[in-house]
Coordinates of C-alpha atoms and ligand atoms in Angstrom, one line a residue:
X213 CA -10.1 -78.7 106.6
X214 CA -9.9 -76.6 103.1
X215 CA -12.0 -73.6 103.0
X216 CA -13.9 -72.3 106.2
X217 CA -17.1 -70.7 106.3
X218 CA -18.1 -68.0 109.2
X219 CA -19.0 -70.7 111.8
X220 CA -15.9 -72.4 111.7
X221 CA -13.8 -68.7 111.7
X222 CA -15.8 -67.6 114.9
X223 CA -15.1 -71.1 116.6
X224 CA -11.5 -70.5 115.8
X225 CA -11.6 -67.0 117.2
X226 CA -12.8 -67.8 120.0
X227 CA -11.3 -70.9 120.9
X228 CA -7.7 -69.3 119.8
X229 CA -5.9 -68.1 122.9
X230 CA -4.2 -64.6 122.6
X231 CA -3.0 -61.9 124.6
X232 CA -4.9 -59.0 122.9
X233 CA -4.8 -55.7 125.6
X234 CA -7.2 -52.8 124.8
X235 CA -6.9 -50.4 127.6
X236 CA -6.4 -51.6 130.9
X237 CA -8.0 -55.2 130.2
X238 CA -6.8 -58.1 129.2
X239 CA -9.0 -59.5 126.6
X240 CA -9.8 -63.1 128.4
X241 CA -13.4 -64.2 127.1
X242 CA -14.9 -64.6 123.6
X243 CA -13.0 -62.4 121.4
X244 CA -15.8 -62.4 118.8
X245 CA -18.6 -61.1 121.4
X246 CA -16.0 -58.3 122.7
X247 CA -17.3 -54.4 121.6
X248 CA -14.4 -53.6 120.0
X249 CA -14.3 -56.6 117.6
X250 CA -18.0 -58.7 117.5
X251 CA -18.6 -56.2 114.4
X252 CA -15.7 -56.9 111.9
X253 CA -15.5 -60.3 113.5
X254 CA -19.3 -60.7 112.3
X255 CA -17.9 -58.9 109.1
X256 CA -15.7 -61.7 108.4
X257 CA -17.4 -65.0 108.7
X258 CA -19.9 -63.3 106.2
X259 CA -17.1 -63.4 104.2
X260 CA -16.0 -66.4 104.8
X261 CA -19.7 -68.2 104.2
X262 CA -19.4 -66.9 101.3
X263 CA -16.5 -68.9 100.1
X264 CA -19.2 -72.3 100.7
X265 CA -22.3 -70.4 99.3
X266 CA -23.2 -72.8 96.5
X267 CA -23.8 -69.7 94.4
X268 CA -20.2 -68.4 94.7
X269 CA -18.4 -71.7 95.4
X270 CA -16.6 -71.9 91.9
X271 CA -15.8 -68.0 92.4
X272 CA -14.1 -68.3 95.7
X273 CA -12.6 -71.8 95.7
X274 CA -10.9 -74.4 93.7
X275 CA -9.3 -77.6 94.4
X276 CA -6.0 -78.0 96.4
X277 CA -3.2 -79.4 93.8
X278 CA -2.0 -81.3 97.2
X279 CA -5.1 -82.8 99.1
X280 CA -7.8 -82.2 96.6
X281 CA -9.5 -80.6 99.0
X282 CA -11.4 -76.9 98.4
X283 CA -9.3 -74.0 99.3
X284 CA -9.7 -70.3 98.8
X285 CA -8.7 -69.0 95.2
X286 CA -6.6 -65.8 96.9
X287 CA -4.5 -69.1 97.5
X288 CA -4.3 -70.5 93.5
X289 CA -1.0 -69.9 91.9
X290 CA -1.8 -68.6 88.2
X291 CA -0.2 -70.3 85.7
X292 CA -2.9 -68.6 83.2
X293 CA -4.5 -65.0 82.5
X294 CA -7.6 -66.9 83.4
X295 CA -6.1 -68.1 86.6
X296 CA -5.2 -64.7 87.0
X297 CA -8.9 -63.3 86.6
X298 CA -10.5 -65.5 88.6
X299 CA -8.2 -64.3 91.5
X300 CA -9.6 -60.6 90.4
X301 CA -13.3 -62.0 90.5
X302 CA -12.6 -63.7 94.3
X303 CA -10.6 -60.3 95.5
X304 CA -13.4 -58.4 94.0
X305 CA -16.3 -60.2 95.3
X306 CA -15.2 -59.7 99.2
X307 CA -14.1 -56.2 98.6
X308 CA -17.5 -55.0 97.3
X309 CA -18.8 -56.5 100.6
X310 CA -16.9 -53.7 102.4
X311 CA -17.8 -51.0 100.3
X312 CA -13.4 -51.4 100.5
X313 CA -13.2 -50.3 103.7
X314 CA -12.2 -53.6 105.2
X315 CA -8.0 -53.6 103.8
X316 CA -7.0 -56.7 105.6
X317 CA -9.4 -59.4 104.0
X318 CA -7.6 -62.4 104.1
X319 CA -6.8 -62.2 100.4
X320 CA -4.1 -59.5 100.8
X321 CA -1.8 -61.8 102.6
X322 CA -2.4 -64.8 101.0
X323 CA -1.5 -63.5 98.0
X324 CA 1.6 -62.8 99.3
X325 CA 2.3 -65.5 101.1
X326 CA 1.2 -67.5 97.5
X327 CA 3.9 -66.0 95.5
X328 CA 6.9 -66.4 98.1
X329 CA 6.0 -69.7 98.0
X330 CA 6.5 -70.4 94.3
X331 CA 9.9 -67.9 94.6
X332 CA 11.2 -70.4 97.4
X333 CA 14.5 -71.1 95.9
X334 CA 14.8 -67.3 97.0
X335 CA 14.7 -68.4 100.4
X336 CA 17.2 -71.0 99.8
X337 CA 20.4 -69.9 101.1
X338 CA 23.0 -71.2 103.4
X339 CA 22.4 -73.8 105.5
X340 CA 19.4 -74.2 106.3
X341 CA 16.3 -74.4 103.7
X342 CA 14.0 -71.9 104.3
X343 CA 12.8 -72.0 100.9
X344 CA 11.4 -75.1 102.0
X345 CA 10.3 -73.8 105.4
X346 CA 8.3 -71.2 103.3
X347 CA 6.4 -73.6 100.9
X348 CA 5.5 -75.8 103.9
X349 CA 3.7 -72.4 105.7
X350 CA 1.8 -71.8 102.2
X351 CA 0.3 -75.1 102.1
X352 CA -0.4 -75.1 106.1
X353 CA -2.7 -71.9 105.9
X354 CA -4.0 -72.6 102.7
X355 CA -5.5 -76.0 103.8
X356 CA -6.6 -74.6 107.0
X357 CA -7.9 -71.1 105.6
X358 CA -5.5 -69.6 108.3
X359 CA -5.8 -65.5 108.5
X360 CA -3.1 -63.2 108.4
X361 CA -2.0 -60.2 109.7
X362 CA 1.5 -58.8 109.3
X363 CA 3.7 -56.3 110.9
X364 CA 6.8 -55.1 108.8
X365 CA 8.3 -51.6 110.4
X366 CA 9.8 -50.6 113.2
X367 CA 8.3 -48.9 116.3
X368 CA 8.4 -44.8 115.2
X369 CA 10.9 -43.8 118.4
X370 CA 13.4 -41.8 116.7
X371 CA 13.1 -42.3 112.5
X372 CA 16.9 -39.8 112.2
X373 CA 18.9 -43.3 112.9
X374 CA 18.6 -47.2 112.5
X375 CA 17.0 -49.5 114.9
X376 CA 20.4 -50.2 116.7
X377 CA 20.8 -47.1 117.0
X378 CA 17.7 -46.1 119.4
X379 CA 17.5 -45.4 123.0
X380 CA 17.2 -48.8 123.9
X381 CA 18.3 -51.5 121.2
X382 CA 15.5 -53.5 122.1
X383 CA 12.7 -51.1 121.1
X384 CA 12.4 -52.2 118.0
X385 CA 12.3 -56.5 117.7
X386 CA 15.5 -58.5 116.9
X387 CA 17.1 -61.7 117.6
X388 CA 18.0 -62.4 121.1
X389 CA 19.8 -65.8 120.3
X390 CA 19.4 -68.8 118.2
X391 CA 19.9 -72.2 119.9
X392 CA 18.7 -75.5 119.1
X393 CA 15.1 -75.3 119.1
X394 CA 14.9 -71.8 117.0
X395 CA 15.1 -67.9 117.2
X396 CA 14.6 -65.8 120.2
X397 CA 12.8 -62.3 119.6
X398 CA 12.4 -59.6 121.5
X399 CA 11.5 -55.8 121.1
X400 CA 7.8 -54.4 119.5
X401 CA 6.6 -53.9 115.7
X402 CA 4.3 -51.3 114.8
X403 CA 1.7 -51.9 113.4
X404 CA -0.3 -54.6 113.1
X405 CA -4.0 -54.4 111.6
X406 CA -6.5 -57.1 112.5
X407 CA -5.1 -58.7 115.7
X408 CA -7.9 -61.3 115.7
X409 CA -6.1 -63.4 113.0
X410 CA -4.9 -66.6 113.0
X411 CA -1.0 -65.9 112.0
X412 CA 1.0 -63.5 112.2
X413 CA 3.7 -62.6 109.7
X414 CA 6.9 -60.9 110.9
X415 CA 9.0 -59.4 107.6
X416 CA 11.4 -56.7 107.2
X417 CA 10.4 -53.6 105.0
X418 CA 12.2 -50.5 105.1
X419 CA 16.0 -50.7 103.9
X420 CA 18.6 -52.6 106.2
X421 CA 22.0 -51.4 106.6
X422 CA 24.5 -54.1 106.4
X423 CA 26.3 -53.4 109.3
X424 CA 27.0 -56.0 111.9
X425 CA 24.8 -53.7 113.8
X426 CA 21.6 -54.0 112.3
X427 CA 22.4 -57.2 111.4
X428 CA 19.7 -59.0 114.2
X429 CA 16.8 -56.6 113.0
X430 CA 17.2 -58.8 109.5
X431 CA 15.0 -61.6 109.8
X432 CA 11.4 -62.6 108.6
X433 CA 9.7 -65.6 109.9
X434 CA 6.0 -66.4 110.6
X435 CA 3.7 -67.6 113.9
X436 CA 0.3 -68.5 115.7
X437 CA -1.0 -65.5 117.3
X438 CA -1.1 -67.7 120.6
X439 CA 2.4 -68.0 120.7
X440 CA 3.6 -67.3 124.0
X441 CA 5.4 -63.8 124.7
X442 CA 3.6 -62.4 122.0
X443 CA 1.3 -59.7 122.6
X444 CA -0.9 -57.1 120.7
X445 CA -1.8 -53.1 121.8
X446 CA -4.8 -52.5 120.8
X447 CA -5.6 -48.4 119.7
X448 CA -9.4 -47.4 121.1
X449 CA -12.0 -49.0 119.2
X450 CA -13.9 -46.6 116.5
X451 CA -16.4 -49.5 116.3
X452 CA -19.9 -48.7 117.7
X453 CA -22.7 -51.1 118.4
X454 CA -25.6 -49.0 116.8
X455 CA -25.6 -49.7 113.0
X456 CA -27.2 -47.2 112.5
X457 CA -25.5 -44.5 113.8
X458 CA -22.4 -45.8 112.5
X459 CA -23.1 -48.3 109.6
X460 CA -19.5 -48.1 108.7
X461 CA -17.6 -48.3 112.1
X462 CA -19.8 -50.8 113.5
X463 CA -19.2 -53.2 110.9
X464 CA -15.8 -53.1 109.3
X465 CA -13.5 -51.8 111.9
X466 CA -10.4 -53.9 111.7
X467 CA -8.2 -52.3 114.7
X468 CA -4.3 -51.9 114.5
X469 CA -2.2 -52.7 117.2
X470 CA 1.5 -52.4 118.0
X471 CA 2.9 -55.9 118.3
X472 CA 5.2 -56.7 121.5
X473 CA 8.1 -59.7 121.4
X474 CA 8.7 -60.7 125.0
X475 CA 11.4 -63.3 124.5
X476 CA 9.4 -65.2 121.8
X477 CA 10.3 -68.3 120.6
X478 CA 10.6 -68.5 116.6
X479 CA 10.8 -72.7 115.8
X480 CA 13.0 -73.1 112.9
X481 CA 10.5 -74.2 110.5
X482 CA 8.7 -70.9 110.8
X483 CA 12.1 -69.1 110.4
X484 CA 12.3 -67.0 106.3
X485 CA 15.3 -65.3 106.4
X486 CA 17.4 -64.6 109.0
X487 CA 20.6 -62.3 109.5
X488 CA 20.8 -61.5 105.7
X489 CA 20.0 -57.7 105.0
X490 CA 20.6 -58.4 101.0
X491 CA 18.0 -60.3 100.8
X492 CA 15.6 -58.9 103.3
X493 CA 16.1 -55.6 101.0
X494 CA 15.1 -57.2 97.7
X495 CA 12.7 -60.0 99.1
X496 CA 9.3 -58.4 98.0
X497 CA 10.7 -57.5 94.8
X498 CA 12.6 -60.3 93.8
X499 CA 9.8 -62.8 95.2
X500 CA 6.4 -60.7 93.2
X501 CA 5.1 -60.5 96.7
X502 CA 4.3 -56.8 96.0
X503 CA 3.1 -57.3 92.9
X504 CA 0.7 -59.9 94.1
X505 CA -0.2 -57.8 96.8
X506 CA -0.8 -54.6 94.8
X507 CA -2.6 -56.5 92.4
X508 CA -5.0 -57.6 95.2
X509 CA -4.5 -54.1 96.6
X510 CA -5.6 -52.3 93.6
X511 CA -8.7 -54.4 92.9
X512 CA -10.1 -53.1 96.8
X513 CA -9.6 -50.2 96.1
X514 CA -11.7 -50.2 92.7
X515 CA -14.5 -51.5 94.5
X516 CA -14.3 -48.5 97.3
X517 CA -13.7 -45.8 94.3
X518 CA -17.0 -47.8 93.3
X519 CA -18.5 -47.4 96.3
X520 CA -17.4 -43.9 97.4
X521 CA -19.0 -42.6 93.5
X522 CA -21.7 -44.2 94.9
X523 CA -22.3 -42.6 97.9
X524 CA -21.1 -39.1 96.7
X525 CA -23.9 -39.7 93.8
X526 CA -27.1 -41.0 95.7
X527 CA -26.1 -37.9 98.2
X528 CA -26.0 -35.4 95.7
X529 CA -29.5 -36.9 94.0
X530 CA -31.1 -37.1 97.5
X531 CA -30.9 -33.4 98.1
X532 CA -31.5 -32.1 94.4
X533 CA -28.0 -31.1 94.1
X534 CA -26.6 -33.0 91.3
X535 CA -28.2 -30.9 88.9
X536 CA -25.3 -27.4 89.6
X537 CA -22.5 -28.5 87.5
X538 CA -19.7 -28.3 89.9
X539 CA -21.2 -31.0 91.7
X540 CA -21.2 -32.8 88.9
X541 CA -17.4 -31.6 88.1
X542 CA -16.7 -33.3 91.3
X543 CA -18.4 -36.3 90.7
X544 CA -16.9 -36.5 87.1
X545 CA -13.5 -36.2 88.9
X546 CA -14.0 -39.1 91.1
X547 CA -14.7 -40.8 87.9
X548 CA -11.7 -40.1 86.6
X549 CA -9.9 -41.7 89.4
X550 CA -12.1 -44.3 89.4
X551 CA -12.0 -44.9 85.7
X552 CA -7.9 -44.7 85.9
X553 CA -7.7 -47.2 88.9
X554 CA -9.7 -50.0 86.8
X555 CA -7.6 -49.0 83.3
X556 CA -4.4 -49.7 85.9
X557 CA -5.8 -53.3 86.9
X558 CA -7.0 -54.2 83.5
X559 CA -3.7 -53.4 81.8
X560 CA -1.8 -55.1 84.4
X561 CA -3.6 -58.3 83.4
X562 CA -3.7 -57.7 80.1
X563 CA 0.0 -57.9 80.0
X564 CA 0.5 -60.4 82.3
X565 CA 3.7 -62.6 81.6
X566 CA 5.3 -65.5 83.5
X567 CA 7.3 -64.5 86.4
X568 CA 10.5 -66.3 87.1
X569 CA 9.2 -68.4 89.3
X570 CA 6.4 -69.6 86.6
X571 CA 3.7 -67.5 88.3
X572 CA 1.3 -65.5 85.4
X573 CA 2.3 -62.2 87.3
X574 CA -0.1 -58.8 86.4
X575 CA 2.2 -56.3 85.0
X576 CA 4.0 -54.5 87.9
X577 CA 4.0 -50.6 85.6
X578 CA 0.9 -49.8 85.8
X579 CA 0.2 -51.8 89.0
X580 CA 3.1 -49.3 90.7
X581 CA 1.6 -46.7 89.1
X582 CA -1.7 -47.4 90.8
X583 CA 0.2 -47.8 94.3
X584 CA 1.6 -44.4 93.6
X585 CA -2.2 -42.2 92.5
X586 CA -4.4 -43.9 95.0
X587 CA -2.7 -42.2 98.5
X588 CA -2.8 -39.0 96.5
X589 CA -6.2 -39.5 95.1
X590 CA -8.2 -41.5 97.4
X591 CA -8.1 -38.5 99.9
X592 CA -9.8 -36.4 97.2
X593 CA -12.7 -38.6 96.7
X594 CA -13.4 -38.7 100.4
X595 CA -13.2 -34.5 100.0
X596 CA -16.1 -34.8 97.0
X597 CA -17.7 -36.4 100.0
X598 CA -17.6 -33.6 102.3
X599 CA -18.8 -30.9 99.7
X600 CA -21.3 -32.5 98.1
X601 CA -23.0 -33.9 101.5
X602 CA -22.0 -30.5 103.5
X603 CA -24.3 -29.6 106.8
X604 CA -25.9 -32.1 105.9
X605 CA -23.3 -34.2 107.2
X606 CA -23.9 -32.4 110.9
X607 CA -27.9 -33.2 110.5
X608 CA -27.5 -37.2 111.5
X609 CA -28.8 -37.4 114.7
X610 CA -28.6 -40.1 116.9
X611 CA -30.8 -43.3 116.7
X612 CA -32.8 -42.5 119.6
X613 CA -35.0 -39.7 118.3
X614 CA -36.8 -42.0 116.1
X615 CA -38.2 -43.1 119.0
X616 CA -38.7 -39.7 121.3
X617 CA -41.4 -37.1 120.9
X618 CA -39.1 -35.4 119.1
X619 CA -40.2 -37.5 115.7
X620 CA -42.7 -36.0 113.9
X621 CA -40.1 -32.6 113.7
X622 CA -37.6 -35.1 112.3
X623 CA -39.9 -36.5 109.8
X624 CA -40.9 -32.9 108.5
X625 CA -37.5 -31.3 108.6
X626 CA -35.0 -33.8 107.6
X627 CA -36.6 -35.4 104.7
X628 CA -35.2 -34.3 101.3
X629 CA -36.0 -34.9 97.6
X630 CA -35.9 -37.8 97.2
X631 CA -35.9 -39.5 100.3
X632 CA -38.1 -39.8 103.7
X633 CA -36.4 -38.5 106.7
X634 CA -35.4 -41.8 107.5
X635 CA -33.5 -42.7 104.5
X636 CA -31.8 -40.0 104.6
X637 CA -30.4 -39.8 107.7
X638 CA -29.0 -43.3 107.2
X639 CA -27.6 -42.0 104.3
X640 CA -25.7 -39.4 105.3
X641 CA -24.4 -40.9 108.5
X642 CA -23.1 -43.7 106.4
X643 CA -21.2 -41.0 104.2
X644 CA -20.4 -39.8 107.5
X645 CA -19.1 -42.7 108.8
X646 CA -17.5 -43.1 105.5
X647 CA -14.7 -40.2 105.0
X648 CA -15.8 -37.7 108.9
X649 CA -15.8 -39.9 112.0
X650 CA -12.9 -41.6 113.6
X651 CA -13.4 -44.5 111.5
X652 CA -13.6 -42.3 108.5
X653 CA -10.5 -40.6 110.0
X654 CA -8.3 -44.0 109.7
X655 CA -9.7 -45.1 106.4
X656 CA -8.0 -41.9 104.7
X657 CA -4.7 -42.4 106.7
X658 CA -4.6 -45.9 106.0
X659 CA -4.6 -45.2 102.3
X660 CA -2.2 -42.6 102.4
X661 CA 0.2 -45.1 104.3
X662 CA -0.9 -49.2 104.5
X663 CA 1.6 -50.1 101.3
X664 CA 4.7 -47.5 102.7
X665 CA 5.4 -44.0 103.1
X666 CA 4.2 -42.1 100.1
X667 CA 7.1 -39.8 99.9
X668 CA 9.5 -43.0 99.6
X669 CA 7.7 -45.0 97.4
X670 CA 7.0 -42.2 94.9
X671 CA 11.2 -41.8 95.3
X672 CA 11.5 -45.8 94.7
X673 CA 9.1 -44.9 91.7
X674 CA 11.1 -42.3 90.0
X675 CA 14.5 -44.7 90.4
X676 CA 12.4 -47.9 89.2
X677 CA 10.5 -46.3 85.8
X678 CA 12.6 -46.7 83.0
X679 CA 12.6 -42.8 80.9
X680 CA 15.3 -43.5 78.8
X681 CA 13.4 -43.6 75.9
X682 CA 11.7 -40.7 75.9
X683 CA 15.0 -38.9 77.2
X684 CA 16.4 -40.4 74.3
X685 CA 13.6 -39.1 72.0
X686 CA 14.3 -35.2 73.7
X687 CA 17.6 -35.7 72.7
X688 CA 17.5 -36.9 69.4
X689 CA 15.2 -33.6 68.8
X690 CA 17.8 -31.3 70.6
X691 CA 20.3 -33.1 68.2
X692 CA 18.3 -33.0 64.8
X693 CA 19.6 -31.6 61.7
X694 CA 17.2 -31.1 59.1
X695 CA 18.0 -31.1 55.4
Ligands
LIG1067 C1 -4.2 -47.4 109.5 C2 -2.9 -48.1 109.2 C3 -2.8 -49.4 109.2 C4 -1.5 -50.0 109.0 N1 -1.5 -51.4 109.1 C5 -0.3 -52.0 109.0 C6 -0.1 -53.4 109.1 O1 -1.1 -54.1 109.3 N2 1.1 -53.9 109.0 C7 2.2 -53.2 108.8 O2 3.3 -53.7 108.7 N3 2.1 -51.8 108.7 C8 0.9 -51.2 108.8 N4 0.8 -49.9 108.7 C9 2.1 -49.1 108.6 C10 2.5 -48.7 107.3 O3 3.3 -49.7 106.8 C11 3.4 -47.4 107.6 O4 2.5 -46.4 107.9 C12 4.2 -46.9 106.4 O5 5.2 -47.9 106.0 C13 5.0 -45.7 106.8 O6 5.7 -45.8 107.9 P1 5.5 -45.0 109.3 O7 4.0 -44.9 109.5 O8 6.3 -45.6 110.3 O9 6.0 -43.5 108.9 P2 7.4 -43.0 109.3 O10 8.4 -43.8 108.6 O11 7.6 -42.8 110.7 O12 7.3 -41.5 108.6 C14 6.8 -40.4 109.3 C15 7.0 -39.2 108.4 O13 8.4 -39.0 108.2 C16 8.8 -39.1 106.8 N5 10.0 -40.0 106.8 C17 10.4 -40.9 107.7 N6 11.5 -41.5 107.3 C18 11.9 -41.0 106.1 C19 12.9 -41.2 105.2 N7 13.9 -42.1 105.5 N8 13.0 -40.5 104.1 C20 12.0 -39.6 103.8 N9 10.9 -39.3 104.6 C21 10.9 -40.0 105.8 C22 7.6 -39.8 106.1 O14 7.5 -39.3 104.8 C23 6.4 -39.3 107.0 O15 5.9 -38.1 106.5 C24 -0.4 -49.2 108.8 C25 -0.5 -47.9 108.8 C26 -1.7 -47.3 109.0 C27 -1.8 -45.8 108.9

């Protein structure tokens, strides 16, 4: 199979069975034709054609160390700083396509999924080889191009005590029982983006007590969406069939959905870790999982500060604004954001080094640094958005106008400076769409939140950076004697 193009991801969608509830139905026909996902799923195989395009081929694939076949690069274990870069110029290359609105591309996964692998002695404990178990699911998606999703945390019941600890023990998914055949799981995850992947991955993140208690809540393990018992929640759909009225929404709407266990059946070769809070608590670390993933992480989200100075810029110029100087100070700023983001990601391969594992692994310092500005400064770019496009962004009416008697009045009064009435209403509602609407709404919370709780990982940030030096330097001074 190797690498798939759109075609072949649409079949697969389609012909995937999957118990995917939004609102009171039961999603039974064609997945990729239903309202709240023929956009994104449309989205998609563009990306995925252009993994075969013969202009991006060498970009976006290379050949499988195992069947020779080609296979995406978000798959390739560096070994080099090239390798390293050409996963940058892959990553990059779908992300522009988003504007970096789409999060879950299949590359954020598969990057992580591509360094547990090479860390599977990790998984190697007692037993039973999971280690192994891990490097056999790498090579399974990577030569079928399998998508991801994930879910790691715990349904938000009651966040004061542990998951044993809630209302009903069950809330949150755990082991049942483990018999011959494998693990049986029951309870929910929240949340899950994209339910209209292939796999789904099941890991622990937040911190597990080592009681005997929480003890069941420990495992990570790995599964086709169709499994049976296994069911998605869909939220409403922001998605909008008008691209026009909703360039953004219509297109790149990936959905979340809390994830329900109904006495699901995890096969021991898709089993990770099981019953082993120590290691669940140090897995993302210890593997460079989370480096890998903010390393894929990071390079999206240059390519939206990219986009979002883009937008911010063309709305200012299309008015006449950009000329006052505190639009510009704003603009500047997002710049500087923009500007710091891509210094991150270029110093984090500049100094890559070998990992453990023998991965060439971007340097996690300024990579966690990047994980800890962009919650707090993507929703500042998206505010640049708001002032500099201002009524304007009330003045987007809807697409049928253009067609009513009401036309020539459009044509006069919205055009602008440097654009026809037209252009720039399609303008604005993308900016709109981009940082206002419900679509807009979720792309500022997801940046705040998709890689953890802000407030924790700034905490985990603080423990992690080493200041010794420079306490050591203030206390040299305090200490100093001159002659
Ligand atoms: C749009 C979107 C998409 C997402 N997609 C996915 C996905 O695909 N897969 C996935 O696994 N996750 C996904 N997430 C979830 C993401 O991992 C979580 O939002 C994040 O880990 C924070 O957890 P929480 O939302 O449960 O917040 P909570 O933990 O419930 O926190 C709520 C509030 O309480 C505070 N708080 C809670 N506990 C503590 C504590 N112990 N110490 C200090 N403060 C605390 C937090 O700071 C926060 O202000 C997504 C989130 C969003 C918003």
């Amino acid at each position: 199979m190797g690498a798939i193009n759109g075609a072949e991801f649409l079949r697969r969608l389609d012909s995937t069975p999957r118990e995917v509830w939004f609102g009171n139905e039961k999603i039974t026909g064609s997945v990729s034709r239903h309202r709240a996902f023929a956009g994104v799923a449309r989205s998609l195989a563009a990306l995925y054609d252009m993994q075969l395009a013969p202009e991006l081929r060498d970009v976006m694939t290379y050949d499988s160390p195992t069947t020779g076949k080609t296979v995406g690069v978000s798959f390739l274990q560096p070994k080099t700083r090239e390798e390293l870069q050409k996963r940058t110029k892959m990553m990059k290359t779908w992300a522009d396509y988003s504007g970096g609105t789409l999060g879950r591309t299949g590359d954020y996964l598969n990057s992580s999924v591509m360094a547990m692998a090479a860390a599977r002695d990790y998984f190697a404990s007692g037993e039973r080889n999971f280690g192994a178990n891990v490097q056999k699911y790498y090579e399974h998606v990577r030569e079928n191009d399998l998508l991801m999703t994930h879910t790691l945390i715990n349904p938000q019941a009651n966040r004061g005590v542990g998951p044993s600890k809630q209302a009903d023990p069950f809330i949150a998914a755990r082991v049942v029982e483990k018999n011959s055949e494998g693990v049986l799981i029951r309870g929910a995850r929240m949340l899950a983006t994209l339910p209209i992947a292939d796999e789904i991955l099941v890991f622990p993140s937040t911190v597990i007590r080592s009681g005997q208690d929480d003890m069941p809540y420990s495992v990570a393990f790995a599964l086709p969406v169709s499994t049976k018992g296994l069911s998605f929640l869909c939220r409403e759909s922001f998605a909008d069939d008008s691209v026009y009225d909703h360039p953004m929404a219509s297109r790149f709407d990936e959905q979340d959905a809390v994830v329900c266990f109904d006495d699901v059946l995890v096969p021991w070769e898709r089993v990770f870790l099981l019953e082993d809070p120590e290691r669940a608590n140090k897995l993302s670390e210890a593997t460079d999982a989370v480096v890998f993933m903010a390393h894929q992480a990071t390079t999206r989200e240059v390519a939206k500060a990219e986009f979002m100075v883009g937008v911010a810029t063309l709305l200012a110029e299309t008015i006449g604004a950009e000329q006052f100087p505190q639009v510009q100070e704003r603009i500047a700023e997002m710049i500087l954001t923009l500007e710091s983001m891509r210094a991150l990601l270029t110093a984090s391969e500049a100094n890559a080094k070998p990992n453990r594992w023998g991965l060439m692994t971007p340097d996690y310092v300024p990579l966690n640094t990047a994980r800890n500005l962009w919650p707090r400064a993507s929703p500042a770019l998206a505010a640049v958005i708001k002032q500099t496009g201002a009524s304007g962004l009330m003045a987007i009416p809807p697409e049928e106008i253009m067609d009513s008697a009401a036309r020539a009045r459009v044509d006069k009064y919205y055009q602008a400076k440097e654009a026809g009435a037209e252009e720039r209403i399609r303008l604005f509602k993308l900016a709109w769409d981009l940082v206002g609407s419900s679509f807009g709404g979720r792309q500022e919370l997801y940046e705040r939140f998709f890689f953890g709780d802000p407030v924790r990982t700034a905490s985990n940030y603080y423990l992690w950076y080493d200041k010794e030096p420079y306490k050591s330097r203030v206390k040299e001074l305090l200490h100093r004697r001159e002659a």
